[in-house]
Tab-separated table of C-alpha atoms in Angstrom:
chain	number	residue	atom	x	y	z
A	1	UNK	CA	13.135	-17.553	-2.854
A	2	UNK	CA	10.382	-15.040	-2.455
A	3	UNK	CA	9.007	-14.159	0.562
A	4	UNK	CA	5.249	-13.202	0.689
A	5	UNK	CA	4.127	-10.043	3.191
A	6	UNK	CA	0.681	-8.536	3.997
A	7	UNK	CA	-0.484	-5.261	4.080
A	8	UNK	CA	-3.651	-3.721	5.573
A	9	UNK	CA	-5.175	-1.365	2.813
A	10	UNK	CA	-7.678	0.685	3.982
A	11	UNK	CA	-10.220	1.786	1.305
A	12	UNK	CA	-12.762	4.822	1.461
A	13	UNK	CA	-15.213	6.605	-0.852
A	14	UNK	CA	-14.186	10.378	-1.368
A	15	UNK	CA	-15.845	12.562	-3.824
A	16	UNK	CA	-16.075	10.222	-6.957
A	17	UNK	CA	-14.094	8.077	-6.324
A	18	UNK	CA	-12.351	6.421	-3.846
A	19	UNK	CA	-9.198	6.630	-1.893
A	20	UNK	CA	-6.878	3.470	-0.846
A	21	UNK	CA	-4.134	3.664	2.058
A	22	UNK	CA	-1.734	1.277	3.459
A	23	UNK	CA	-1.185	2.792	6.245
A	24	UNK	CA	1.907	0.075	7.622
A	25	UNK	CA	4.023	1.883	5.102
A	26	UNK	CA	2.030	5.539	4.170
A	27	UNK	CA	1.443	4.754	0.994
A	28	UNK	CA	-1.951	6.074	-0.600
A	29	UNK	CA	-3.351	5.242	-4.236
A	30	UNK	CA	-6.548	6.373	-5.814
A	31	UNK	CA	-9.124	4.454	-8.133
A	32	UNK	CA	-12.625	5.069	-9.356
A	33	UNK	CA	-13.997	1.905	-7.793
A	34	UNK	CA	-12.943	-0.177	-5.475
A	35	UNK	CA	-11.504	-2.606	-7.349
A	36	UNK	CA	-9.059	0.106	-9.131
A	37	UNK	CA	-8.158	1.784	-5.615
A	38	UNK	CA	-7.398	-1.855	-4.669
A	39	UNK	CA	-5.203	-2.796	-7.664
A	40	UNK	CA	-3.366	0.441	-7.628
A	41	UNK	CA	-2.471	0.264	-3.992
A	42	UNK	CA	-1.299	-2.795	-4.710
A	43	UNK	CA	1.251	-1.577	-7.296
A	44	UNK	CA	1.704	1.199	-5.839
A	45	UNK	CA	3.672	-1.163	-2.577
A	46	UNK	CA	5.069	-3.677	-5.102
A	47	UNK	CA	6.917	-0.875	-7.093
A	48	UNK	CA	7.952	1.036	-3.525
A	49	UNK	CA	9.666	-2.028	-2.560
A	50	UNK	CA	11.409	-2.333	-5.932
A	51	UNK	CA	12.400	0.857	-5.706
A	52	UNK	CA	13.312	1.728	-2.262
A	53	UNK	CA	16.063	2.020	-0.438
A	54	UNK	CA	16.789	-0.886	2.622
A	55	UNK	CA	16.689	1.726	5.551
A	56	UNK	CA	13.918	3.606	3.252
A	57	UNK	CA	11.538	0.678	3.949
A	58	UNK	CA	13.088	0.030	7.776
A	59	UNK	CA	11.978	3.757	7.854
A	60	UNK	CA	8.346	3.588	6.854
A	61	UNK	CA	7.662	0.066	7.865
A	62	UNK	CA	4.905	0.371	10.644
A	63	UNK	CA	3.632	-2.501	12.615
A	64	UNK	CA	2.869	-3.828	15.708
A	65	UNK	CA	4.092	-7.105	15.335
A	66	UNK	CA	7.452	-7.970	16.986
């Protein structure tokens, strides 16, 4: 089964273009409109958690909830 998580992603104009951040895990992405920053946060996380390491993601995982 998969299980279903949610980020915060924090977009921002900078320059030209704009700048995306999750900042739960420090991940940042980059788009020239919105709608790119947004999409390449997004696979930016998805392939992070493919690719990571267990204690990687314990490691970078920050949140508030319990």
């Amino acid at each position: 089964m998969k299980s279903t998580q949610q980020f915060t992603a924090i977009i921002e104009r900078e320059g030209d273009g704009y700048i995306s951040l999750c900042p739960e895990l420090d991940i940042a992405s980059q788009g020239d409109n919105i709608e790119e920053a947004q999409r390449n946060i997004i696979e930016a996380i998805e392939l992070f958690f493919e690719t990571a390491d267990p204690s990687e993601v314990k490691n970078r995982l920050h949140s508030d909830r319990p």
